[in-house]
Amino acid sequence: MTPTFAAPAASANLTLASNANMALYASMIVYTLAMLMFTWHLAARSAQMAPARAVDREAVLVGSAGEGPASPGSAASPASPASPAGPAGPSAFHESAASSQRGNIALMLTYLATALLVASVVLRGFAVGRPPWGNMFEFATAAAAAVGLTYSVLAKRNSWQWLGVFVVTPVLLVLGLSLAVLYTEAGELMPALKSYWLAIHVGVAFLAVAFFTLGAAIGALYLIRLRREEKPPAQPGFIESLPTSAALERTAYSLNMVAFILWTFTLIAGSIWAKQAWGAYWQWDPKEVWTFVIWTVYAAYMHGRATAGMDLRKSTAIALAGFACVIINFTLVNLVTTFVGMHNYSGM
C-alpha cells in the first residue's frame, strides 16, 4: 500500500535536499568499496578450502595404501566432520586471520555506508518536513537503508560477513536505479496522504522488506549449500565454508517469521488507513491485492515449514516465490499502467 506521491513544492528546503543527495552519492561509493571487500573476503574463504580438500584426499590415499579404504566414520574420510568440505559446516571451517580481517573491514565499510544512507534519508525528511517516503525514489532509498541497517545490526553478532556481498550488492543496485530512474524532486504530499499512518504503515513495511530480503538471500544460499552437500564438487569453494544447510534454513525461517509478523501488521494498518482515507477497509486496489498475495504466499510457507514431513527445499522455494511477489509489489505494481489504481503515488 506504499509508496506515495510527492508533488513539487517551493516550501522544500533545497539545500537540505541537495545535502541528502550528496550523502546518498557518498553512501554508494562506500557501499561499492564494501562490496569489493566482501568479494575479496569470500575469495579468501574459497582459497582456504582448496588446500583443505587436497589434504583430505592425501589422507584418503595414505589410508587406502596402508589400511584399506577409509570407513565413512574414520578421520581420513572426506565426509568426516573434521573435513571442511563435509556436512559438518562451520564447526569444520576455521577462518584464517587474513580472511577474517577482510570480512571485518568490509563490515566496517558497510556500517559507514549505511550511516551515510540513513543520514541521506533523514536529511530528505527534514528537507520536505515529513516522513521521507512520499514517492518511489524516497521509498526505495529508505527501504535500502532499512535493509542495510538491519544487516548491520545482525551481522556482527552472528558473524555474517559471508552474507555481506549478497546484501550490499542488491542495496547498491536499488540505490543506482533510484537515482537513474526513480529520482523525484523534494516536494509535498498529496492531501489524502497527510496522516500519521504514513509513518506507521510505511515504516513497518520497511522493516518487513528488510527481513524478507535477508531471509531470501540466506534461503537461496541454503538451496545452493544443500545441493553441494548432496553432490560435493570436485573443487570446493566458499559455499563449503558457509554454515550447514540445516543452519542456513533455520536462520532463513527465523528471519521470514519476523518479516511475516511485520507484514501482517502492515496489511492491517493499511486497511485501517484505507478506511479513514477512502471510506472502506478494502477496495480490491492492485496494491491491496498484491499486499495480500505476499501475505498469503508467506503464510503458505509458514504452514508448510511447520508441517511434519514437508520437504524444506520446497518450503524455501515458496518463501523465495513470496520475495518475488515483494519485488513485483514495489516495482511493477507502481510503474506499470496496467496496475494503476488508488495507490498511484509513485511520482513517476
Coordinates of C-alpha atoms in Angstrom, one line a residue:
M1 CA 0.0 0.0 0.0
T2 CA 3.1 2.1 -0.5
P3 CA 4.9 4.1 -1.8
T4 CA 3.3 7.5 -2.2
F5 CA 3.4 10.6 -4.4
A6 CA 5.0 13.9 -3.7
A7 CA 4.1 16.9 -5.8
P8 CA 6.8 19.6 -6.2
A9 CA 6.6 22.4 -3.7
A10 CA 8.6 25.5 -3.2
S11 CA 8.5 25.0 0.6
A12 CA 11.0 22.2 0.3
N13 CA 14.4 23.1 1.7
L14 CA 16.6 22.7 -1.4
T15 CA 19.8 23.0 0.5
L16 CA 18.9 20.1 2.7
A17 CA 17.7 18.1 -0.3
S18 CA 21.0 18.7 -2.0
N19 CA 22.9 17.6 1.0
A20 CA 20.7 14.5 1.2
N21 CA 21.7 13.7 -2.4
M22 CA 25.4 14.2 -1.6
A23 CA 25.1 11.8 1.3
L24 CA 23.4 9.3 -1.0
Y25 CA 26.2 9.5 -3.5
A26 CA 28.8 9.1 -0.7
S27 CA 27.0 6.0 0.6
M28 CA 27.0 4.4 -2.8
I29 CA 30.8 4.9 -3.1
V30 CA 31.4 3.3 0.3
Y31 CA 28.9 0.5 -0.4
T32 CA 30.9 -0.2 -3.6
L33 CA 34.1 -0.5 -1.6
A34 CA 32.3 -2.7 0.9
M35 CA 31.0 -5.0 -1.9
L36 CA 34.6 -5.3 -3.3
M37 CA 36.0 -6.1 0.1
F38 CA 33.2 -8.7 0.8
T39 CA 34.0 -10.3 -2.5
W40 CA 37.7 -10.4 -1.6
H41 CA 36.7 -11.9 1.7
L42 CA 34.8 -14.7 0.0
A43 CA 37.7 -15.3 -2.3
A44 CA 39.9 -15.8 0.7
R45 CA 37.5 -18.3 2.2
S46 CA 37.3 -20.2 -1.2
A47 CA 41.1 -20.3 -1.5
Q48 CA 41.3 -21.6 2.1
M49 CA 39.1 -24.5 1.2
A50 CA 41.3 -25.8 -1.7
P51 CA 44.3 -26.9 0.3
A52 CA 42.0 -28.4 2.9
R53 CA 40.4 -30.6 0.3
A54 CA 43.9 -31.5 -1.0
V55 CA 45.0 -32.6 2.5
D56 CA 41.8 -34.7 2.8
R57 CA 42.5 -36.5 -0.5
E58 CA 46.1 -37.2 0.5
A59 CA 44.9 -38.6 3.8
V60 CA 42.4 -40.9 2.0
L61 CA 45.2 -42.1 -0.4
V62 CA 47.5 -42.8 2.6
G63 CA 44.7 -44.7 4.4
S64 CA 43.9 -46.7 1.3
A65 CA 47.6 -47.7 0.8
G66 CA 48.2 -48.7 4.4
E67 CA 45.0 -49.9 5.9
G68 CA 42.5 -50.2 3.0
P69 CA 39.6 -47.9 2.2
A70 CA 38.8 -45.4 4.8
S71 CA 35.4 -46.0 6.5
P72 CA 32.8 -43.3 6.5
G73 CA 33.4 -42.5 10.1
S74 CA 37.2 -42.5 10.0
A75 CA 39.3 -39.4 10.3
A76 CA 40.5 -39.9 6.7
S77 CA 37.0 -39.8 5.2
P78 CA 36.2 -36.8 3.1
A79 CA 32.7 -36.8 4.7
S80 CA 34.1 -36.8 8.2
P81 CA 33.1 -33.9 10.5
A82 CA 36.7 -33.0 10.6
S83 CA 36.6 -32.2 6.9
P84 CA 36.0 -28.5 6.0
A85 CA 34.1 -29.7 2.9
G86 CA 31.9 -32.2 4.7
P87 CA 28.4 -31.7 6.0
A88 CA 29.5 -30.6 9.4
G89 CA 29.7 -27.0 8.2
P90 CA 31.1 -24.1 10.3
S91 CA 32.4 -26.4 13.0
A92 CA 34.9 -27.8 10.5
F93 CA 35.9 -24.5 8.9
H94 CA 38.4 -22.3 10.8
E95 CA 38.7 -19.0 9.0
S96 CA 42.2 -17.6 8.5
A97 CA 43.3 -14.4 10.1
A98 CA 43.6 -12.7 6.6
S99 CA 40.1 -13.7 5.6
S100 CA 38.6 -12.6 8.9
Q101 CA 40.4 -9.2 8.7
R102 CA 38.9 -8.6 5.2
G103 CA 35.5 -9.5 6.4
N104 CA 35.7 -7.1 9.3
I105 CA 37.0 -4.3 7.1
A106 CA 34.1 -4.9 4.7
L107 CA 31.7 -4.8 7.7
M108 CA 33.1 -1.5 8.9
L109 CA 32.7 -0.1 5.4
T110 CA 29.1 -1.3 5.5
Y111 CA 28.5 0.5 8.8
L112 CA 29.8 3.7 7.3
A113 CA 27.8 3.4 4.1
T114 CA 24.6 2.6 6.0
A115 CA 25.2 5.6 8.3
L116 CA 25.6 7.8 5.2
L117 CA 22.4 6.4 3.7
V118 CA 20.4 6.9 6.9
A119 CA 21.7 10.4 7.0
S120 CA 20.5 11.0 3.4
V121 CA 17.1 9.7 4.3
V122 CA 16.9 11.9 7.4
L123 CA 18.1 15.0 5.6
R124 CA 15.5 14.4 2.9
G125 CA 12.9 14.2 5.6
F126 CA 13.9 17.5 7.1
A127 CA 14.0 19.0 3.6
V128 CA 10.4 18.1 2.9
G129 CA 9.1 18.4 6.5
R130 CA 7.5 15.0 6.6
P131 CA 8.4 11.2 6.7
P132 CA 10.8 10.8 3.8
W133 CA 8.9 8.2 1.8
G134 CA 6.5 10.2 -0.3
N135 CA 7.3 8.7 -3.7
M136 CA 9.2 5.8 -5.4
F137 CA 12.6 7.4 -5.1
E138 CA 12.1 8.1 -1.4
F139 CA 10.6 4.7 -0.6
A140 CA 13.4 2.9 -2.5
T141 CA 16.2 4.8 -0.7
A142 CA 14.5 4.4 2.7
A143 CA 13.9 0.7 2.1
A144 CA 17.5 0.2 1.1
A145 CA 18.6 2.0 4.3
A146 CA 16.3 -0.4 6.3
V147 CA 18.0 -3.4 4.7
G148 CA 21.5 -2.0 5.3
L149 CA 20.7 -1.1 8.9
T150 CA 19.1 -4.5 9.7
Y151 CA 22.0 -6.3 8.2
S152 CA 24.5 -4.1 10.1
V153 CA 22.8 -4.8 13.4
L154 CA 22.6 -8.6 12.9
A155 CA 25.9 -9.2 11.0
K156 CA 28.5 -8.6 13.8
R157 CA 26.5 -10.5 16.4
N158 CA 26.1 -13.5 14.1
S159 CA 29.4 -13.3 12.2
W160 CA 27.5 -12.8 8.9
Q161 CA 30.5 -11.4 7.0
W162 CA 30.0 -14.2 4.4
L163 CA 26.5 -12.8 3.7
G164 CA 27.6 -9.2 3.1
V165 CA 28.1 -9.3 -0.7
F166 CA 24.6 -10.8 -1.1
V167 CA 23.1 -7.9 0.8
V168 CA 25.3 -5.0 -0.2
T169 CA 25.0 -5.7 -3.9
P170 CA 21.2 -5.5 -4.2
V171 CA 21.2 -2.4 -1.9
L172 CA 23.7 -0.8 -4.3
L173 CA 21.6 -1.8 -7.3
V174 CA 18.4 -0.3 -5.7
L175 CA 20.2 3.0 -5.0
G176 CA 21.6 3.2 -8.5
L177 CA 18.1 2.6 -10.0
S178 CA 16.7 5.2 -7.6
L179 CA 19.0 7.9 -8.9
A180 CA 18.9 6.9 -12.6
V181 CA 15.2 6.0 -13.0
L182 CA 13.1 6.9 -10.0
Y183 CA 14.5 10.3 -8.9
T184 CA 11.8 12.8 -7.9
E185 CA 12.4 16.3 -6.6
A186 CA 11.6 17.1 -3.0
G187 CA 8.0 18.1 -2.5
E188 CA 4.8 18.0 -0.5
L189 CA 2.4 15.1 -0.1
M190 CA -1.0 14.8 -1.6
P191 CA -3.7 15.8 0.9
A192 CA -5.0 12.3 1.3
L193 CA -1.6 11.1 2.5
K194 CA -1.1 13.6 5.2
S195 CA -1.7 11.2 8.0
Y196 CA 0.2 9.7 10.9
W197 CA -0.5 6.4 9.3
L198 CA 2.1 7.2 6.7
A199 CA 4.9 6.9 9.2
I200 CA 3.4 3.8 10.9
H201 CA 2.2 1.8 8.0
V202 CA 5.1 2.5 5.6
G203 CA 7.8 2.4 8.4
V204 CA 6.8 -1.1 9.4
A205 CA 6.7 -2.1 5.8
F206 CA 10.3 -1.1 5.5
L207 CA 11.3 -3.4 8.3
A208 CA 9.3 -6.2 6.9
V209 CA 11.0 -5.8 3.5
A210 CA 14.4 -5.7 5.2
F211 CA 13.8 -9.0 7.0
F212 CA 12.3 -10.5 3.8
T213 CA 15.4 -9.5 1.9
L214 CA 17.8 -11.1 4.4
G215 CA 15.6 -14.2 4.6
A216 CA 15.6 -14.6 0.8
A217 CA 19.4 -14.2 0.5
I218 CA 20.0 -16.9 3.1
G219 CA 17.3 -19.1 1.7
A220 CA 18.9 -19.0 -1.7
L221 CA 22.3 -19.9 -0.2
Y222 CA 20.6 -22.7 1.7
L223 CA 19.4 -24.3 -1.6
I224 CA 22.9 -24.0 -3.1
R225 CA 24.6 -25.3 0.1
L226 CA 22.1 -28.3 0.3
R227 CA 22.8 -29.2 -3.3
R228 CA 26.6 -29.0 -2.8
E229 CA 26.2 -31.2 0.3
E230 CA 24.3 -33.8 -1.7
K231 CA 26.7 -33.7 -4.6
P232 CA 30.1 -32.4 -3.4
P233 CA 32.0 -30.6 -6.1
A234 CA 35.5 -31.7 -7.2
Q235 CA 36.8 -28.3 -6.1
P236 CA 35.2 -26.8 -3.0
G237 CA 34.7 -23.1 -2.9
F238 CA 33.4 -20.5 -0.4
I239 CA 30.0 -22.3 -0.4
E240 CA 31.6 -25.1 1.6
S241 CA 32.8 -22.6 4.1
L242 CA 29.3 -21.5 5.0
P243 CA 27.2 -22.8 7.8
T244 CA 25.5 -26.1 7.1
S245 CA 22.3 -26.2 5.0
A246 CA 20.3 -27.0 8.1
A247 CA 21.7 -24.0 10.0
L248 CA 21.0 -21.7 6.9
E249 CA 17.5 -23.0 6.6
R250 CA 16.7 -22.3 10.3
T251 CA 18.1 -18.8 10.0
A252 CA 16.1 -18.0 6.9
Y253 CA 13.0 -19.3 8.7
S254 CA 13.6 -17.1 11.7
L255 CA 14.0 -14.0 9.5
N256 CA 11.0 -14.8 7.4
M257 CA 8.9 -15.3 10.6
V258 CA 9.8 -11.8 11.9
A259 CA 9.1 -10.4 8.4
F260 CA 5.7 -12.2 8.2
I261 CA 4.6 -10.7 11.6
L262 CA 5.6 -7.2 10.5
W263 CA 3.9 -7.7 7.1
T264 CA 0.7 -8.8 8.9
F265 CA 0.8 -5.5 10.8
T266 CA 1.4 -3.7 7.5
L267 CA -1.6 -5.2 5.9
I268 CA -3.9 -4.4 8.9
A269 CA -2.5 -0.9 9.3
G270 CA -3.1 -0.3 5.6
S271 CA -6.7 -1.4 5.8
I272 CA -7.3 1.0 8.8
W273 CA -5.7 3.9 6.9
A274 CA -7.8 3.0 3.8
K275 CA -11.0 3.2 5.8
Q276 CA -10.0 6.7 7.0
A277 CA -8.9 7.9 3.6
W278 CA -11.3 6.2 1.2
G279 CA -14.2 5.1 3.5
A280 CA -13.6 1.3 3.1
Y281 CA -11.2 -1.2 4.5
W282 CA -10.8 -3.0 1.2
Q283 CA -11.5 -1.9 -2.4
W284 CA -9.5 -4.5 -4.4
D285 CA -7.0 -2.0 -5.4
P286 CA -3.9 -3.6 -7.2
K287 CA -1.6 -2.6 -4.3
E288 CA -4.0 -4.0 -1.8
V289 CA -4.3 -7.2 -3.7
W290 CA -0.6 -7.7 -4.1
T291 CA 0.0 -6.9 -0.4
F292 CA -2.5 -9.7 0.4
V293 CA -0.8 -12.0 -2.1
I294 CA 2.5 -11.6 -0.4
W295 CA 0.9 -12.3 3.0
T296 CA -0.8 -15.4 1.5
V297 CA 2.4 -16.8 0.0
Y298 CA 4.4 -16.4 3.2
A299 CA 1.5 -17.8 5.2
A300 CA 1.7 -20.9 3.0
Y301 CA 5.5 -21.0 3.6
M302 CA 4.9 -20.8 7.4
H303 CA 2.3 -23.6 7.2
G304 CA 4.5 -25.8 5.0
R305 CA 7.5 -25.2 7.2
A306 CA 5.6 -26.3 10.3
T307 CA 4.1 -29.4 8.6
A308 CA 5.7 -32.6 9.6
G309 CA 7.3 -34.4 6.6
M310 CA 7.3 -31.3 4.4
D311 CA 10.4 -31.0 2.2
L312 CA 12.3 -28.0 3.4
R313 CA 13.6 -27.4 -0.1
K314 CA 10.0 -26.9 -1.3
S315 CA 9.0 -24.7 1.6
T316 CA 12.1 -22.5 0.9
A317 CA 11.1 -22.3 -2.7
I318 CA 7.7 -20.9 -1.6
A319 CA 9.4 -18.3 0.5
L320 CA 11.5 -17.2 -2.5
A321 CA 8.4 -17.0 -4.6
G322 CA 7.0 -14.7 -1.8
F323 CA 10.0 -12.5 -2.1
A324 CA 9.5 -12.3 -5.9
C325 CA 6.0 -11.1 -5.1
V326 CA 7.5 -8.4 -2.8
I327 CA 9.7 -7.2 -5.7
I328 CA 6.7 -7.1 -8.1
N329 CA 4.6 -5.2 -5.5
F330 CA 7.2 -2.4 -5.2
T331 CA 8.1 -2.2 -8.9
L332 CA 5.6 -3.4 -11.5
V333 CA 2.6 -2.5 -9.4
N334 CA 3.8 1.0 -9.0
L335 CA 5.2 1.6 -12.5
V336 CA 3.1 -0.4 -15.0
T337 CA -0.1 1.4 -16.1
T338 CA -2.0 -2.0 -16.1
F339 CA -1.8 -2.0 -12.3
V340 CA -2.8 1.7 -11.8
G341 CA -5.3 2.1 -9.0
M342 CA -5.9 4.2 -5.9
H343 CA -2.3 3.8 -4.9
N344 CA -0.9 5.5 -7.9
Y345 CA 1.5 7.6 -5.9
S346 CA 4.9 6.7 -7.4
G347 CA 5.7 10.2 -8.6
M348 CA 6.9 8.8 -11.9

